[in-house]
Amino acid sequence: MKKNLIILLVISLMVLIPVVSAEPSLSADLLKYEPIPAQPGQYVTAYIELDNIGDTDAQNAMIEVLDEFPFTVVGDGSETIGALKSQRSYVSDFQIKVDSQAVVGNNALKVRFSPDGKNWQERSLDIEVKSNDISLSVVDVSTSPKELVPGGDGVITIKLKNTESVVIRNIGVQLGLVAVSQSSITDLPFIPTSSATEQRIGRLNPNEISEVSFPIKAYPTATPGYYKLPISLSFYDDQGTKTEKQDLIGLVVKSVPELKVYVEKTTVSGASQSGDVTLKFVNKGINDLKFLDVSLLQSDDYEVISGSKEYIGDLDSDDYRSETFTIKPSSKNVDLKVAVTYKDENNNEFSETLTVPFQTNDSLANAKKGPSFSTILLVLLVGFLVVRWFVKKQKAKKHHK
C-alpha cells in the first residue's frame, strides 16, 4: 500500500514539473540611457530590455514605467508587446523627465512587467543623476544707503542664485574686509557691525534666489572712491561634495566736496582804481578734486580787465591754489562772483557760484589805522573844556558859601 502511494506521488510530480517549467518567465533590464549622466531638470531616454527566460512563449507581454520621484514618463508610459517567444527579448524606449530637485547619485526607475497583463512583477533600475556644473552666482549687490560716507553706517545685501539644476545646501557667504595682493595684505576701511562677516543659507533649490545682509561701518578716514570687497562662497551638493569659489563685489564711498575761496591779497588802492586781486582756492573737504576750472564773473560792481578764466586741475584735500585777476571795482567794498566746476574722486561733477567779499587797500588801511590825529586832538580839547567848566563850577559854589 505504501509502495503504491509513493509511486503515485512520483508520477504526480513528474506530471507537475513540465507544467511549472512551461510557464513564461520575464526579466527586465536597463540596456542603456541617454544622455549619460542624466541631469536634474533635463530629459533622458531609457532603453529597457524585456527578456523571456522561460521555456514557453508569453502571449501578451506588457511593460510599464511608473511615475515616481525623481522620474516622470513623458507620453505613454506603457507598451503592449504581445507575443514574446521563449528565450527572446524586446527593447522598449521611454522618454523620461528628471525632476529638477533630483538627488545627485543613483536613482531608482521603477518598472513593472507581465506576460499576460494579469500577473505583474516590479523591478527598480538605477539611473545616475549628476550635474556637470554646479554654480552659485551673485546676481545682485545693493547697499543702503547707495553710497557710504566716511564714518557712516550702511548695509550690504547680496543676492545669490542657484543657476544649475541641482539642490545645493549649507551655503556659506563670507565678506572679506581686506585686500590681498601678491606681496601684501591691506585692511579695507570698513568694519562689521551687529553681525559676523559670515552668513549661511541652509538650502537653495534650482533657480531659487536668496539673500544675505552685512551691516558695516566706514572708517571716518575712509577715502572717497570705489572699493572691491572679496567674498568667499562655499556649498555642498547632495553627495556631500564641497565647492568653494571666490568673487568680488563693489562698494562706493562718497563725501560732499568743500571748496572755499578767499581774497589772499590785492593791489587795488581804491574805488575806480584797477589792480590785481589774488584769490586762494582751498579744498577743505576730504575729497581730492579733479578738473577744477574757475571763472571770475563780470558784475555791475566791478570790471574784470584780465582774463576771467583759469584752469587749476587737481586740488588735493587740505591743499590750496592761488590765481590772480585784474579788476576795477566801482566802490571800496564789493562782492566778487566766482564760478567753479570740478569733479570728485567718483567722477561726479559739481558746479557752483561762490560770493567772495572784497575790500580795496584804502578801505582796509582805514579800517586798520584807527582814529586820526585831528580826531584825537578834538577829543582832548573837548575833555579839557569839560574839566575846566567843572572846576569853575566848584569854585563858584565855595565862593557863594
GROMACS .gro file of C-alpha atoms in nm:
model
  401
    1MET     CA    1   0.000   0.000   0.000
    2LYS     CA    2   0.274   0.244   0.096
    3LYS     CA    3   0.466   0.147  -0.214
    4ASN     CA    4   0.168   0.231  -0.432
    5LEU     CA    5   0.133   0.576  -0.268
    6ILE     CA    6   0.498   0.656  -0.331
    7ILE     CA    7   0.467   0.556  -0.695
    8LEU     CA    8   0.155   0.773  -0.732
    9LEU     CA    9   0.332   1.073  -0.575
   10VAL     CA   10   0.632   1.037  -0.806
   11ILE     CA   11   0.406   1.019  -1.110
   12SER     CA   12   0.220   1.333  -0.994
   13LEU     CA   13   0.543   1.527  -0.952
   14MET     CA   14   0.663   1.419  -1.293
   15VAL     CA   15   0.341   1.548  -1.444
   16LEU     CA   16   0.356   1.874  -1.246
   17ILE     CA   17   0.717   1.966  -1.327
   18PRO     CA   18   0.661   2.014  -1.700
   19VAL     CA   19   0.357   2.228  -1.623
   20VAL     CA   20   0.557   2.461  -1.398
   21SER     CA   21   0.855   2.486  -1.628
   22ALA     CA   22   0.624   2.554  -1.919
   23GLU     CA   23   0.520   2.895  -1.782
   24PRO     CA   24   0.689   3.203  -1.941
   25SER     CA   25   0.935   3.389  -1.716
   26LEU     CA   26   1.014   3.756  -1.784
   27SER     CA   27   1.304   3.972  -1.671
   28ALA     CA   28   1.360   4.347  -1.727
   29ASP     CA   29   1.699   4.518  -1.750
   30LEU     CA   30   1.812   4.871  -1.830
   31LEU     CA   31   2.000   4.830  -2.156
   32LYS     CA   32   2.116   5.194  -2.166
   33TYR     CA   33   2.001   5.551  -2.116
   34GLU     CA   34   2.096   5.870  -2.295
   35PRO     CA   35   2.244   6.115  -2.219
   36ILE     CA   36   2.485   5.990  -1.952
   37PRO     CA   37   2.475   6.110  -1.684
   38ALA     CA   38   2.116   6.215  -1.654
   39GLN     CA   39   2.089   6.572  -1.528
   40PRO     CA   40   1.832   6.729  -1.296
   41GLY     CA   41   1.564   6.918  -1.484
   42GLN     CA   42   1.657   6.751  -1.814
   43TYR     CA   43   1.520   6.465  -2.024
   44VAL     CA   44   1.663   6.117  -2.067
   45THR     CA   45   1.571   5.827  -2.295
   46ALA     CA   46   1.572   5.490  -2.120
   47TYR     CA   47   1.602   5.169  -2.325
   48ILE     CA   48   1.457   4.876  -2.128
   49GLU     CA   49   1.507   4.518  -2.244
   50LEU     CA   50   1.236   4.266  -2.157
   51ASP     CA   51   1.361   3.904  -2.174
   52ASN     CA   52   1.151   3.589  -2.179
   53ILE     CA   53   1.381   3.348  -2.000
   54GLY     CA   54   1.109   3.083  -1.970
   55ASP     CA   55   1.056   2.775  -2.186
   56THR     CA   56   0.722   2.885  -2.330
   57ASP     CA   57   0.604   3.188  -2.517
   58ALA     CA   58   0.442   3.485  -2.342
   59GLN     CA   59   0.116   3.550  -2.519
   60ASN     CA   60   0.051   3.909  -2.406
   61ALA     CA   61   0.374   4.059  -2.270
   62MET     CA   62   0.347   4.413  -2.132
   63ILE     CA   63   0.586   4.662  -1.973
   64GLU     CA   64   0.516   4.988  -1.788
   65VAL     CA   65   0.735   5.262  -1.637
   66LEU     CA   66   0.595   5.403  -1.313
   67ASP     CA   67   0.595   5.772  -1.225
   68GLU     CA   68   0.793   5.800  -0.904
   69PHE     CA   69   1.025   6.078  -0.786
   70PRO     CA   70   1.252   6.183  -0.938
   71PHE     CA   71   1.133   6.039  -1.272
   72THR     CA   72   0.820   6.118  -1.472
   73VAL     CA   73   0.733   5.948  -1.801
   74VAL     CA   74   0.667   6.180  -2.094
   75GLY     CA   75   0.385   6.047  -2.311
   76ASP     CA   76   0.270   5.686  -2.292
   77GLY     CA   77   0.447   5.508  -2.008
   78SER     CA   78   0.339   5.157  -2.105
   79GLU     CA   79   0.378   4.930  -2.406
   80THR     CA   80   0.199   4.612  -2.503
   81ILE     CA   81   0.445   4.382  -2.676
   82GLY     CA   82   0.210   4.093  -2.737
   83ALA     CA   83   0.364   3.755  -2.809
   84LEU     CA   84   0.721   3.720  -2.682
   85LYS     CA   85   0.875   3.388  -2.771
   86SER     CA   86   1.078   3.186  -2.527
   87GLN     CA   87   1.441   3.295  -2.495
   88ARG     CA   88   1.368   3.609  -2.695
   89SER     CA   89   1.387   3.974  -2.588
   90TYR     CA   90   1.226   4.303  -2.679
   91VAL     CA   91   1.359   4.657  -2.626
   92SER     CA   92   1.124   4.943  -2.537
   93ASP     CA   93   1.230   5.307  -2.514
   94PHE     CA   94   1.069   5.568  -2.290
   95GLN     CA   95   1.117   5.944  -2.269
   96ILE     CA   96   1.163   6.043  -1.904
   97LYS     CA   97   1.182   6.383  -1.732
   98VAL     CA   98   1.426   6.408  -1.441
   99ASP     CA   99   1.295   6.625  -1.158
  100SER     CA  100   1.491   6.947  -1.103
  101GLN     CA  101   1.531   6.857  -0.736
  102ALA     CA  102   1.660   6.508  -0.801
  103VAL     CA  103   1.929   6.392  -0.561
  104VAL     CA  104   2.269   6.358  -0.720
  105GLY     CA  105   2.369   5.991  -0.747
  106ASN     CA  106   2.188   5.669  -0.841
  107ASN     CA  107   1.810   5.700  -0.851
  108ALA     CA  108   1.561   5.416  -0.897
  109LEU     CA  109   1.347   5.400  -1.210
  110LYS     CA  110   1.051   5.176  -1.122
  111VAL     CA  111   0.916   4.942  -1.393
  112ARG     CA  112   0.664   4.658  -1.390
  113PHE     CA  113   0.601   4.389  -1.648
  114SER     CA  114   0.367   4.098  -1.715
  115PRO     CA  115   0.350   3.801  -1.954
  116ASP     CA  116  -0.028   3.812  -1.974
  117GLY     CA  117  -0.147   4.152  -1.843
  118LYS     CA  118  -0.255   3.992  -1.517
  119ASN     CA  119   0.045   3.870  -1.325
  120TRP     CA  120   0.280   4.164  -1.269
  121GLN     CA  121   0.635   4.185  -1.144
  122GLU     CA  122   0.816   4.505  -1.039
  123ARG     CA  123   1.181   4.599  -1.056
  124SER     CA  124   1.399   4.905  -0.984
  125LEU     CA  125   1.657   5.011  -1.243
  126ASP     CA  126   1.934   5.253  -1.145
  127ILE     CA  127   1.991   5.575  -1.338
  128GLU     CA  128   2.278   5.801  -1.232
  129VAL     CA  129   2.186   6.166  -1.189
  130LYS     CA  130   2.468   6.416  -1.189
  131SER     CA  131   2.515   6.781  -1.272
  132ASN     CA  132   2.811   6.864  -1.493
  133ASP     CA  133   2.845   7.210  -1.340
  134ILE     CA  134   2.709   7.324  -1.006
  135SER     CA  135   2.705   7.702  -0.999
  136LEU     CA  136   2.613   7.957  -0.734
  137SER     CA  137   2.606   8.309  -0.874
  138VAL     CA  138   2.593   8.657  -0.725
  139VAL     CA  139   2.308   8.816  -0.920
  140ASP     CA  140   2.277   9.148  -0.735
  141VAL     CA  141   2.459   9.358  -0.478
  142SER     CA  142   2.299   9.662  -0.318
  143THR     CA  143   2.394   9.899  -0.038
  144SER     CA  144   2.173  10.110   0.181
  145PRO     CA  145   2.242  10.395   0.152
  146LYS     CA  146   2.359  10.362  -0.207
  147GLU     CA  147   2.683  10.545  -0.129
  148LEU     CA  148   2.850  10.534   0.211
  149VAL     CA  149   3.000  10.843   0.370
  150PRO     CA  150   3.317  10.833   0.581
  151GLY     CA  151   3.218  10.736   0.936
  152GLY     CA  152   2.869  10.637   0.821
  153ASP     CA  153   2.673  10.313   0.863
  154GLY     CA  154   2.536  10.100   0.583
  155VAL     CA  155   2.405   9.755   0.492
  156ILE     CA  156   2.537   9.540   0.208
  157THR     CA  157   2.279   9.297   0.067
  158ILE     CA  158   2.397   9.015  -0.159
  159LYS     CA  159   2.152   8.812  -0.369
  160LEU     CA  160   2.259   8.460  -0.465
  161LYS     CA  161   2.104   8.234  -0.727
  162ASN     CA  162   2.140   7.862  -0.781
  163THR     CA  163   2.179   7.871  -1.160
  164GLU     CA  164   2.204   7.497  -1.204
  165SER     CA  165   1.954   7.214  -1.184
  166VAL     CA  166   2.051   7.050  -0.855
  167VAL     CA  167   1.981   7.139  -0.495
  168ILE     CA  168   2.275   7.287  -0.305
  169ARG     CA  169   2.297   7.301   0.073
  170ASN     CA  170   2.483   7.454   0.367
  171ILE     CA  171   2.581   7.766   0.176
  172GLY     CA  172   2.835   7.994   0.340
  173VAL     CA  173   2.892   8.356   0.237
  174GLN     CA  174   3.191   8.535   0.389
  175LEU     CA  175   3.258   8.905   0.338
  176GLY     CA  176   3.625   8.996   0.318
  177LEU     CA  177   3.738   9.329   0.461
  178VAL     CA  178   4.099   9.304   0.348
  179ALA     CA  179   4.258   9.345   0.006
  180VAL     CA  180   4.514   9.078  -0.075
  181SER     CA  181   4.786   9.132  -0.334
  182GLN     CA  182   5.089   8.923  -0.420
  183SER     CA  183   5.308   9.099  -0.168
  184SER     CA  184   5.079   9.247   0.095
  185ILE     CA  185   4.751   9.237   0.284
  186THR     CA  186   4.576   9.572   0.328
  187ASP     CA  187   4.285   9.644   0.560
  188LEU     CA  188   3.988   9.798   0.383
  189PRO     CA  189   3.830  10.097   0.564
  190PHE     CA  190   3.522   9.909   0.685
  191ILE     CA  191   3.422   9.717   0.997
  192PRO     CA  192   3.124   9.485   1.056
  193THR     CA  193   2.855   9.599   1.297
  194SER     CA  194   2.597   9.389   1.485
  195SER     CA  195   2.687   9.067   1.299
  196ALA     CA  196   2.975   8.850   1.187
  197THR     CA  197   3.134   8.863   0.844
  198GLU     CA  198   2.987   8.521   0.754
  199GLN     CA  199   2.623   8.435   0.684
  200ARG     CA  200   2.469   8.098   0.597
  201ILE     CA  201   2.181   7.971   0.384
  202GLY     CA  202   2.051   7.621   0.453
  203ARG     CA  203   1.931   7.523   0.106
  204LEU     CA  204   1.881   7.661  -0.244
  205ASN     CA  205   1.663   7.482  -0.498
  206PRO     CA  206   1.738   7.512  -0.870
  207ASN     CA  207   1.688   7.871  -0.994
  208GLU     CA  208   1.598   7.984  -0.642
  209ILE     CA  209   1.727   8.321  -0.518
  210SER     CA  210   1.811   8.406  -0.159
  211GLU     CA  211   1.991   8.696   0.005
  212VAL     CA  212   2.222   8.771   0.295
  213SER     CA  213   2.294   9.109   0.457
  214PHE     CA  214   2.603   9.252   0.624
  215PRO     CA  215   2.575   9.571   0.837
  216ILE     CA  216   2.903   9.765   0.812
  217LYS     CA  217   3.053  10.100   0.908
  218ALA     CA  218   3.304  10.303   0.708
  219TYR     CA  219   3.609  10.443   0.882
  220PRO     CA  220   3.592  10.821   0.941
  221THR     CA  221   3.919  10.838   0.746
  222ALA     CA  222   3.786  10.635   0.451
  223THR     CA  223   3.894  10.793   0.124
  224PRO     CA  224   3.603  10.850  -0.115
  225GLY     CA  225   3.614  10.621  -0.416
  226TYR     CA  226   3.529  10.274  -0.541
  227TYR     CA  227   3.623   9.967  -0.339
  228LYS     CA  228   3.631   9.599  -0.435
  229LEU     CA  229   3.539   9.367  -0.148
  230PRO     CA  230   3.620   8.996  -0.181
  231ILE     CA  231   3.355   8.739  -0.091
  232SER     CA  232   3.402   8.365  -0.042
  233LEU     CA  233   3.124   8.121  -0.129
  234SER     CA  234   3.108   7.757  -0.019
  235PHE     CA  235   2.833   7.497  -0.061
  236TYR     CA  236   2.762   7.123  -0.080
  237ASP     CA  237   2.576   6.905  -0.329
  238ASP     CA  238   2.362   6.603  -0.241
  239GLN     CA  239   2.663   6.373  -0.244
  240GLY     CA  240   2.839   6.584   0.018
  241THR     CA  241   3.090   6.728  -0.228
  242LYS     CA  242   3.206   7.073  -0.119
  243THR     CA  243   3.255   7.352  -0.371
  244GLU     CA  244   3.432   7.679  -0.299
  245LYS     CA  245   3.460   7.989  -0.514
  246GLN     CA  246   3.570   8.349  -0.485
  247ASP     CA  247   3.401   8.662  -0.615
  248LEU     CA  248   3.417   9.040  -0.584
  249ILE     CA  249   3.152   9.300  -0.505
  250GLY     CA  250   3.170   9.678  -0.536
  251LEU     CA  251   3.116   9.948  -0.274
  252VAL     CA  252   3.116  10.326  -0.317
  253VAL     CA  253   3.230  10.578  -0.055
  254LYS     CA  254   3.132  10.937  -0.123
  255SER     CA  255   3.181  11.265   0.061
  256VAL     CA  256   3.042  11.609  -0.028
  257PRO     CA  257   3.327  11.829  -0.155
  258GLU     CA  258   3.401  12.151   0.034
  259LEU     CA  259   3.573  12.416  -0.177
  260LYS     CA  260   3.628  12.763  -0.025
  261VAL     CA  261   3.752  13.084  -0.191
  262TYR     CA  262   3.921  13.375  -0.010
  263VAL     CA  263   4.093  13.701  -0.108
  264GLU     CA  264   4.460  13.638  -0.041
  265LYS     CA  265   4.593  13.984  -0.138
  266THR     CA  266   4.521  14.281  -0.364
  267THR     CA  267   4.691  14.582  -0.522
  268VAL     CA  268   4.367  14.770  -0.582
  269SER     CA  269   4.415  15.100  -0.399
  270GLY     CA  270   4.064  15.236  -0.410
  271ALA     CA  271   3.732  15.268  -0.585
  272SER     CA  272   3.750  15.303  -0.965
  273GLN     CA  273   4.118  15.205  -0.948
  274SER     CA  274   4.241  14.897  -1.134
  275GLY     CA  275   4.468  14.643  -0.974
  276ASP     CA  276   4.529  14.277  -0.908
  277VAL     CA  277   4.336  14.057  -0.671
  278THR     CA  278   4.472  13.715  -0.578
  279LEU     CA  279   4.212  13.454  -0.487
  280LYS     CA  280   4.300  13.147  -0.280
  281PHE     CA  281   4.108  12.827  -0.363
  282VAL     CA  282   4.114  12.594  -0.062
  283ASN     CA  283   3.999  12.229  -0.060
  284LYS     CA  284   3.871  12.187   0.297
  285GLY     CA  285   3.697  11.854   0.235
  286ILE     CA  286   3.834  11.501   0.237
  287ASN     CA  287   3.773  11.458  -0.138
  288ASP     CA  288   4.054  11.518  -0.382
  289LEU     CA  289   3.915  11.741  -0.656
  290LYS     CA  290   3.982  11.696  -1.026
  291PHE     CA  291   3.946  11.917  -1.334
  292LEU     CA  292   3.895  12.232  -1.126
  293ASP     CA  293   3.800  12.523  -1.353
  294VAL     CA  294   3.745  12.874  -1.207
  295SER     CA  295   3.598  13.194  -1.352
  296LEU     CA  296   3.569  13.545  -1.209
  297LEU     CA  297   3.233  13.660  -1.340
  298GLN     CA  298   3.169  14.013  -1.467
  299SER     CA  299   2.948  14.232  -1.246
  300ASP     CA  300   2.800  14.583  -1.224
  301ASP     CA  301   3.011  14.628  -0.910
  302TYR     CA  302   3.344  14.567  -1.082
  303GLU     CA  303   3.505  14.513  -1.420
  304VAL     CA  304   3.732  14.218  -1.494
  305ILE     CA  305   4.015  14.358  -1.702
  306SER     CA  306   4.233  14.047  -1.729
  307GLY     CA  307   4.129  13.704  -1.846
  308SER     CA  308   3.843  13.581  -1.632
  309LYS     CA  309   3.905  13.204  -1.654
  310GLU     CA  310   4.179  12.984  -1.511
  311TYR     CA  311   4.222  12.604  -1.512
  312ILE     CA  312   4.365  12.463  -1.190
  313GLY     CA  313   4.318  12.089  -1.249
  314ASP     CA  314   4.379  11.866  -0.946
  315LEU     CA  315   4.342  12.004  -0.595
  316ASP     CA  316   4.415  11.758  -0.315
  317SER     CA  317   4.239  11.751   0.019
  318ASP     CA  318   4.371  12.016   0.263
  319ASP     CA  319   4.559  12.194  -0.016
  320TYR     CA  320   4.514  12.525  -0.197
  321ARG     CA  321   4.597  12.708  -0.520
  322SER     CA  322   4.610  13.081  -0.587
  323GLU     CA  323   4.502  13.261  -0.903
  324THR     CA  324   4.536  13.634  -0.981
  325PHE     CA  325   4.292  13.854  -1.174
  326THR     CA  326   4.297  14.222  -1.265
  327ILE     CA  327   3.982  14.412  -1.172
  328LYS     CA  328   3.845  14.766  -1.142
  329PRO     CA  329   3.586  14.794  -0.863
  330SER     CA  330   3.322  15.067  -0.862
  331SER     CA  331   3.338  15.104  -0.485
  332LYS     CA  332   3.570  15.022  -0.199
  333ASN     CA  333   3.366  14.717  -0.090
  334VAL     CA  334   3.223  14.474  -0.344
  335ASP     CA  335   3.128  14.106  -0.364
  336LEU     CA  336   3.320  13.906  -0.621
  337LYS     CA  337   3.128  13.632  -0.804
  338VAL     CA  338   3.342  13.324  -0.864
  339ALA     CA  339   3.212  13.028  -1.068
  340VAL     CA  340   3.379  12.689  -1.014
  341THR     CA  341   3.334  12.348  -1.178
  342TYR     CA  342   3.512  12.026  -1.079
  343LYS     CA  343   3.476  11.651  -1.030
  344ASP     CA  344   3.520  11.445  -0.716
  345GLU     CA  345   3.706  11.115  -0.693
  346ASN     CA  346   3.398  10.925  -0.813
  347ASN     CA  347   3.376  11.147  -1.124
  348ASN     CA  348   3.062  11.322  -1.001
  349GLU     CA  349   3.054  11.673  -1.146
  350PHE     CA  350   2.984  11.984  -0.938
  351SER     CA  351   2.917  12.345  -1.039
  352GLU     CA  352   2.857  12.640  -0.809
  353THR     CA  353   2.895  13.018  -0.787
  354LEU     CA  354   3.062  13.150  -0.472
  355THR     CA  355   3.042  13.502  -0.327
  356VAL     CA  356   3.376  13.641  -0.205
  357PRO     CA  357   3.379  13.971  -0.005
  358PHE     CA  358   3.642  14.218  -0.135
  359GLN     CA  359   3.781  14.547   0.003
  360THR     CA  360   4.023  14.789  -0.162
  361ASN     CA  361   4.354  14.870   0.008
  362ASP     CA  362   4.249  15.218   0.126
  363SER     CA  363   3.937  15.075   0.284
  364LEU     CA  364   4.148  14.812   0.456
  365ALA     CA  365   4.403  15.076   0.563
  366ASN     CA  366   4.138  15.298   0.711
  367ALA     CA  367   3.994  15.004   0.898
  368LYS     CA  368   4.337  14.912   1.034
  369LYS     CA  369   4.496  15.251   1.124
  370GLY     CA  370   4.225  15.359   1.374
  371PRO     CA  371   4.140  15.726   1.477
  372SER     CA  372   4.331  16.019   1.309
  373PHE     CA  373   4.546  16.279   1.497
  374SER     CA  374   4.285  16.550   1.449
  375THR     CA  375   4.020  16.326   1.596
  376ILE     CA  376   4.237  16.258   1.899
  377LEU     CA  377   4.314  16.634   1.939
  378LEU     CA  378   3.946  16.719   1.922
  379VAL     CA  379   3.863  16.461   2.188
  380LEU     CA  380   4.136  16.602   2.416
  381LEU     CA  381   4.014  16.960   2.368
  382VAL     CA  382   3.656  16.865   2.450
  383GLY     CA  383   3.778  16.682   2.756
  384PHE     CA  384   3.983  16.984   2.868
  385LEU     CA  385   3.684  17.217   2.833
  386VAL     CA  386   3.460  16.981   3.030
  387VAL     CA  387   3.716  16.959   3.313
  388ARG     CA  388   3.766  17.338   3.315
  389TRP     CA  389   3.393  17.400   3.334
  390PHE     CA  390   3.360  17.154   3.621
  391VAL     CA  391   3.645  17.323   3.820
  392LYS     CA  392   3.496  17.670   3.773
  393LYS     CA  393   3.161  17.546   3.888
  394GLN     CA  394   3.310  17.402   4.206
  395LYS     CA  395   3.494  17.730   4.285
  396ALA     CA  396   3.175  17.929   4.236
  397LYS     CA  397   2.994  17.711   4.488
  398LYS     CA  398   3.266  17.764   4.751
  399HIS     CA  399   3.268  18.145   4.698
  400HIS     CA  400   2.891  18.159   4.732
  401LYS     CA  401   2.908  17.984   5.068
   0.00000   0.00000   0.00000
